[in-house]
mmCIF file of C-alpha atoms and ligand atoms in Angstrom:
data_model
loop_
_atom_site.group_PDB
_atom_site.id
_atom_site.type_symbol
_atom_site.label_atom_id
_atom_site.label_comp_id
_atom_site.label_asym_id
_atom_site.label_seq_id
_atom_site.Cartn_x
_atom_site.Cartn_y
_atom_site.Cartn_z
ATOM 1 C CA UNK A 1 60.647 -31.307 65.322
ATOM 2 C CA UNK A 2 57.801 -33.210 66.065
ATOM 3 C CA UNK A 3 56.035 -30.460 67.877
ATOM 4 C CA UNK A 4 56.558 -28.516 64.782
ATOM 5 C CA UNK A 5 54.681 -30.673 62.548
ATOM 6 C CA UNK A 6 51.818 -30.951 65.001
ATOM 7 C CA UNK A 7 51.552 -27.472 64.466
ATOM 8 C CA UNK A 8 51.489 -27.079 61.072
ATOM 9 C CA UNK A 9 48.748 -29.680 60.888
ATOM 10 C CA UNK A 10 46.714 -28.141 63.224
ATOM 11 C CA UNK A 11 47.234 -24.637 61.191
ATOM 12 C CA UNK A 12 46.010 -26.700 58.029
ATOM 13 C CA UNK A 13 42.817 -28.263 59.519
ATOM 14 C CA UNK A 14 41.756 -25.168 61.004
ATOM 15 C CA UNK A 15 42.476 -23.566 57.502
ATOM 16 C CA UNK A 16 40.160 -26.397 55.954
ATOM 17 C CA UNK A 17 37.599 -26.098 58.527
ATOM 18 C CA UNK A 18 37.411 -22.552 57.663
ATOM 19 C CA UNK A 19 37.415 -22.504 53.531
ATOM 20 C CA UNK A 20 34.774 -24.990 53.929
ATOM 21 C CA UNK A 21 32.438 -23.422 55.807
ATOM 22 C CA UNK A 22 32.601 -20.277 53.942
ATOM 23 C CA UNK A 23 32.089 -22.016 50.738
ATOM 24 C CA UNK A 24 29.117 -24.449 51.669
ATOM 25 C CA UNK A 25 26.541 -21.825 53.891
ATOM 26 C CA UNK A 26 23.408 -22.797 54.384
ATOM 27 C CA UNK A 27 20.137 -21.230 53.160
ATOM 28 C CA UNK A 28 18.288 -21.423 56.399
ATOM 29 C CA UNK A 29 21.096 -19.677 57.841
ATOM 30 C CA UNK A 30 21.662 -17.017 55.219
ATOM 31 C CA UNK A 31 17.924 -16.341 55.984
ATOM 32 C CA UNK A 32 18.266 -16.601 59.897
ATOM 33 C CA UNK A 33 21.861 -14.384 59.195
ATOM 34 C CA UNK A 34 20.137 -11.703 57.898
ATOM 35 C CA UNK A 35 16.694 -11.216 59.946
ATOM 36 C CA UNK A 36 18.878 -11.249 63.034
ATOM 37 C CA UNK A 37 20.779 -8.246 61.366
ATOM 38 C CA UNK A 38 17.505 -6.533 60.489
ATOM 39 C CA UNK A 39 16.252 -7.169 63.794
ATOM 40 C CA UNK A 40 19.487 -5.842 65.724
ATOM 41 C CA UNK A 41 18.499 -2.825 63.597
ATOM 42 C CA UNK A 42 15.064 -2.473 63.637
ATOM 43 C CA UNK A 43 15.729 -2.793 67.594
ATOM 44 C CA UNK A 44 17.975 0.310 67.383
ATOM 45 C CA UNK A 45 16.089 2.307 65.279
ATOM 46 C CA UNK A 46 12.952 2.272 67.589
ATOM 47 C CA UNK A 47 14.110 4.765 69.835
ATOM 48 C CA UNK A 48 15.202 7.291 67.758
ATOM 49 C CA UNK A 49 11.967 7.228 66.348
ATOM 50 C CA UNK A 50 10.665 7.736 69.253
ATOM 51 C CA UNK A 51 12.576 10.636 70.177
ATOM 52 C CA UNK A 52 12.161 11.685 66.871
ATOM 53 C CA UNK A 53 7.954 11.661 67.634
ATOM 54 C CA UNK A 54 8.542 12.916 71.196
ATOM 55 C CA UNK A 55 7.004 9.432 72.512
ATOM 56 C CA UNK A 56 10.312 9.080 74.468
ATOM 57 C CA UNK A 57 12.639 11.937 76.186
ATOM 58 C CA UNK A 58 15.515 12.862 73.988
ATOM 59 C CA UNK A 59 18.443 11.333 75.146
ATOM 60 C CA UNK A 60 21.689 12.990 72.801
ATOM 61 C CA UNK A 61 24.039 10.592 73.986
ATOM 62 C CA UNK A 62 21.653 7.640 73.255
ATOM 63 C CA UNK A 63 20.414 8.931 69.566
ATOM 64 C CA UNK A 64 24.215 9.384 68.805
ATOM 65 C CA UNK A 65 24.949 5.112 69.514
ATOM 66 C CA UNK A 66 21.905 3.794 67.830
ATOM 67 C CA UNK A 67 22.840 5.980 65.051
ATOM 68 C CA UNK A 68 26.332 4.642 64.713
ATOM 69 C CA UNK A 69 25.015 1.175 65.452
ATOM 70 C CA UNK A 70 22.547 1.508 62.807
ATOM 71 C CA UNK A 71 25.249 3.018 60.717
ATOM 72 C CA UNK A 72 27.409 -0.159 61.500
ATOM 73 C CA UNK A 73 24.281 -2.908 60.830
ATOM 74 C CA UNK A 74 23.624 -1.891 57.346
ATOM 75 C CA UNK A 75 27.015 -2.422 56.363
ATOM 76 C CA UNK A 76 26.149 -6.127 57.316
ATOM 77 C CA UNK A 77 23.101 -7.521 55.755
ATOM 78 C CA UNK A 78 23.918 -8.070 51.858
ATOM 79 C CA UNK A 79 26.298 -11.299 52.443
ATOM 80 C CA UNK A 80 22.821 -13.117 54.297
ATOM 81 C CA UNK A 81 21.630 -12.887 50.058
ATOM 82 C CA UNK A 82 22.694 -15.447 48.695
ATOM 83 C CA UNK A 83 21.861 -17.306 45.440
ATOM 84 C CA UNK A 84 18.455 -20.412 46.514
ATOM 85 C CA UNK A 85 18.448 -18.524 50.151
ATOM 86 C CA UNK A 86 14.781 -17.461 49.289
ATOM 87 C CA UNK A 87 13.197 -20.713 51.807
ATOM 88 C CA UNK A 88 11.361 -21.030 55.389
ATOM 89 C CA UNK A 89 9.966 -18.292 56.840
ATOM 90 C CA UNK A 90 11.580 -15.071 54.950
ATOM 91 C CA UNK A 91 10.044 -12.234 53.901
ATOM 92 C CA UNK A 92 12.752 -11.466 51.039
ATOM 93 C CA UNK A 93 10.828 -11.596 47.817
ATOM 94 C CA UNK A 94 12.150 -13.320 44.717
ATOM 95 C CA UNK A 95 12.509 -9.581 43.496
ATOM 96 C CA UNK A 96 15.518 -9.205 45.420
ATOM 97 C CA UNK A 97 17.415 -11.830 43.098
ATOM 98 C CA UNK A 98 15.886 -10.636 39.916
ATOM 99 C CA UNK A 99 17.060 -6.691 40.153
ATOM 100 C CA UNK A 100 20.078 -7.223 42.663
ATOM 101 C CA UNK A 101 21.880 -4.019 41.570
ATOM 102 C CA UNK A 102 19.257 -2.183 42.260
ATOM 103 C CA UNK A 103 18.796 -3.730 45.450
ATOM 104 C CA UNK A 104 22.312 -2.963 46.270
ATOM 105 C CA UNK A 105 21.894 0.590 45.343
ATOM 106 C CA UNK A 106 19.004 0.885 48.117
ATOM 107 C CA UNK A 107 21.115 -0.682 50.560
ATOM 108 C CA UNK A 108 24.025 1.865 49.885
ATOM 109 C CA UNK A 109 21.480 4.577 49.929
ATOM 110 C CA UNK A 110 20.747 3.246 53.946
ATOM 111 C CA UNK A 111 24.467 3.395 54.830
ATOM 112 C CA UNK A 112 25.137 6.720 53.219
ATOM 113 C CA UNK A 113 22.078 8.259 54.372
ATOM 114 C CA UNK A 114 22.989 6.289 57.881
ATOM 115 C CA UNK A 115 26.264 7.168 58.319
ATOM 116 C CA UNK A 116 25.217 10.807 57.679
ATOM 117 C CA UNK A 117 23.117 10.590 60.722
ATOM 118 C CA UNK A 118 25.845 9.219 62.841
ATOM 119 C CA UNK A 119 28.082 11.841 62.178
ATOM 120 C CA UNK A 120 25.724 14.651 62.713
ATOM 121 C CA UNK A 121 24.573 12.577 66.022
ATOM 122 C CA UNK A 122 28.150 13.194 67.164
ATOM 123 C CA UNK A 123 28.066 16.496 67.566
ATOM 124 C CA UNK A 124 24.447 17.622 67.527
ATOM 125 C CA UNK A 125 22.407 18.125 70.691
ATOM 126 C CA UNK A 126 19.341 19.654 69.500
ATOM 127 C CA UNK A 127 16.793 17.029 67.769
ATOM 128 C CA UNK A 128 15.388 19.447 65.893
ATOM 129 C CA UNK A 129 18.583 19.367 63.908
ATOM 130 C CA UNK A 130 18.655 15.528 63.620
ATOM 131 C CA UNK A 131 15.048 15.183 62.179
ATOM 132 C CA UNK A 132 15.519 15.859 58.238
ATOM 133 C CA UNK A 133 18.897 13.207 58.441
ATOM 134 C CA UNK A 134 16.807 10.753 60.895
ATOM 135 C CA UNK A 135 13.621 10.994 58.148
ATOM 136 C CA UNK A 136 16.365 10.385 55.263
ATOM 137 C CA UNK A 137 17.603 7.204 56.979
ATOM 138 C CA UNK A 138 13.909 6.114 57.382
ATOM 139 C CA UNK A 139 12.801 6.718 53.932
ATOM 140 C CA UNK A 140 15.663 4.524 52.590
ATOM 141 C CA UNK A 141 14.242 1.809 55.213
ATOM 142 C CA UNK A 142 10.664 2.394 53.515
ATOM 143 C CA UNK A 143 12.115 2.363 49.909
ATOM 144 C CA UNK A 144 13.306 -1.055 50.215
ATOM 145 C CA UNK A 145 10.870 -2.460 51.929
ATOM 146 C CA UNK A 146 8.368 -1.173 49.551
ATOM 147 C CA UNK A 147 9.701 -2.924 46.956
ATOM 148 C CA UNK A 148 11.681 -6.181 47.982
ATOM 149 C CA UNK A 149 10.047 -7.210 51.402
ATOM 150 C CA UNK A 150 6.880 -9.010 51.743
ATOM 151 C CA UNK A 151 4.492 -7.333 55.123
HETATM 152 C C1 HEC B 1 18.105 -2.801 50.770
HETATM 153 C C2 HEC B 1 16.881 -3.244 51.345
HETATM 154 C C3 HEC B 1 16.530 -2.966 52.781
HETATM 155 C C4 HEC B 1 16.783 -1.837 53.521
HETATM 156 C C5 HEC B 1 17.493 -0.570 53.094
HETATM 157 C C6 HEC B 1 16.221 -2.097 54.827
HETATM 158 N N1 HEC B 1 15.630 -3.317 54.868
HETATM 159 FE FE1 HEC B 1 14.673 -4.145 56.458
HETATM 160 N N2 HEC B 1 14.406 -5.869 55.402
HETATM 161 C C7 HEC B 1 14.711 -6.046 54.077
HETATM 162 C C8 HEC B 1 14.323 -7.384 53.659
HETATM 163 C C9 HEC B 1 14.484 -7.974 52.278
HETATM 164 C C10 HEC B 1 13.786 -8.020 54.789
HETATM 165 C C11 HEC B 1 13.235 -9.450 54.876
HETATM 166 C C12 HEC B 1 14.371 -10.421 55.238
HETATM 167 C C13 HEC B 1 13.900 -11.865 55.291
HETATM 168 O O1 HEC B 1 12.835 -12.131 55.890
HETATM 169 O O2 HEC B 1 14.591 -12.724 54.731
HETATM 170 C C14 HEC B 1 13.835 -7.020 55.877
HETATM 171 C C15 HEC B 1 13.395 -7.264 57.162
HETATM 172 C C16 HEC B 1 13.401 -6.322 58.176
HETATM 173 C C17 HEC B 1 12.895 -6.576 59.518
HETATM 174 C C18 HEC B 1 12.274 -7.891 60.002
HETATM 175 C C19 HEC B 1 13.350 -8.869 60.438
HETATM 176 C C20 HEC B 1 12.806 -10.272 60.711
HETATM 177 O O3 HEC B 1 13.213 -10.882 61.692
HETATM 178 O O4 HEC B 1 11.991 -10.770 59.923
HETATM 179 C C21 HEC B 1 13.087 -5.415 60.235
HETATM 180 C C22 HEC B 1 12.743 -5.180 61.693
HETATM 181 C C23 HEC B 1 13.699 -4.452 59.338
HETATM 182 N N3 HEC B 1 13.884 -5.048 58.086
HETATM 183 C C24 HEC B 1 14.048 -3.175 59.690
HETATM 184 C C25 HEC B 1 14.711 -2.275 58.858
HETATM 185 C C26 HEC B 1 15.080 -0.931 59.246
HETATM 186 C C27 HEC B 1 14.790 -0.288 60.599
HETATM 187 C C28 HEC B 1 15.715 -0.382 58.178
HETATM 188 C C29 HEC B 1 16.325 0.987 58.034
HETATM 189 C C30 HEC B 1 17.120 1.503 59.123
HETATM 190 C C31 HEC B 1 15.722 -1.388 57.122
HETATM 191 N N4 HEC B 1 15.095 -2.509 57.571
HETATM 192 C C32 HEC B 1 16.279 -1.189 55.865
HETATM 193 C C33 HEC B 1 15.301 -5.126 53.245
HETATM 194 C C34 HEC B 1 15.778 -3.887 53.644
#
């Protein structure tokens, strides 16, 4: 009985612990959230560019995982967004905020455009045939950086 109750409190503070961090993120770490995403994909895109430009042997098996890590990253970096997290050292202009459905539409454009990639990375062994899907994905990196990131 008393074990029981122990429990159930436990259950509870963990459940507080959790609501509360979720509901109270900081900015800083919104900001530091979301360039570590970028940068985990930024990281994998490298090399398939470099296949792409013949800088680095082409590697099938290796194109296909950075694709479907890529793929899996830009799923990630819209919750790092939030409302005020425009401080520090970001490069996330105040754009971003002021046109956020269109800003959602570019990022949707990346994970269609990347997931496309990932699936012909599967089964593809020729690069030729990944180049037009590979220039795709990096146009929709271009697009929004164009527009919403300050370089
Ligand atoms: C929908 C918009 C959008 C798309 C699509 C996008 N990015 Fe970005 N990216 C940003 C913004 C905004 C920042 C600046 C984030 C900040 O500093 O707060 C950024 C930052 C970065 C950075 C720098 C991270 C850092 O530590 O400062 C890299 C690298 C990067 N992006 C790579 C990529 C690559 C590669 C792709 C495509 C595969 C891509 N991005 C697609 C918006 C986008």
């Amino acid at each position: 009985m008393k074990r029981k109750t122990v429990l159930s409190c436990t259950a509870a503070a963990l459940f507080t612990v959790c609501v509360g961090a979720g509901a109270q993120i900081k900015p800083e770490d919104a900001v530091h959230y979301r360039q570590g995403v970028y940068t985990a994909m930024g990281w994998n895109f490298g090399p398939m560019a470099g296949m792409v430009k013949g800088e680095i042997p082409f590697d099938a098996k290796a194109f296909a995982l950075r694709a479907e890590r890529v793929a899996f990253l830009s799923t990630l970096p819209l919750e790092g967004f939030i409302p005020g997290s425009r401080v520090g050292k970001t490069d996330a202009k105040q754009e971003i905020w002021d046109n956020m459905d269109d800003f959602k539409s570019k990022l949707e454009t990346l994970q269609t455009e990347a997931a496309k990639l990932a699936e012909v990375a599967k089964t593809t062994t020729a690069l030729d045939a990944l180049k037009p899907q590979f220039g795709k994905v990096g146009q929709s990196c271009k697009d929004c950086h164009d527009e919403y990131k300050e370089d």
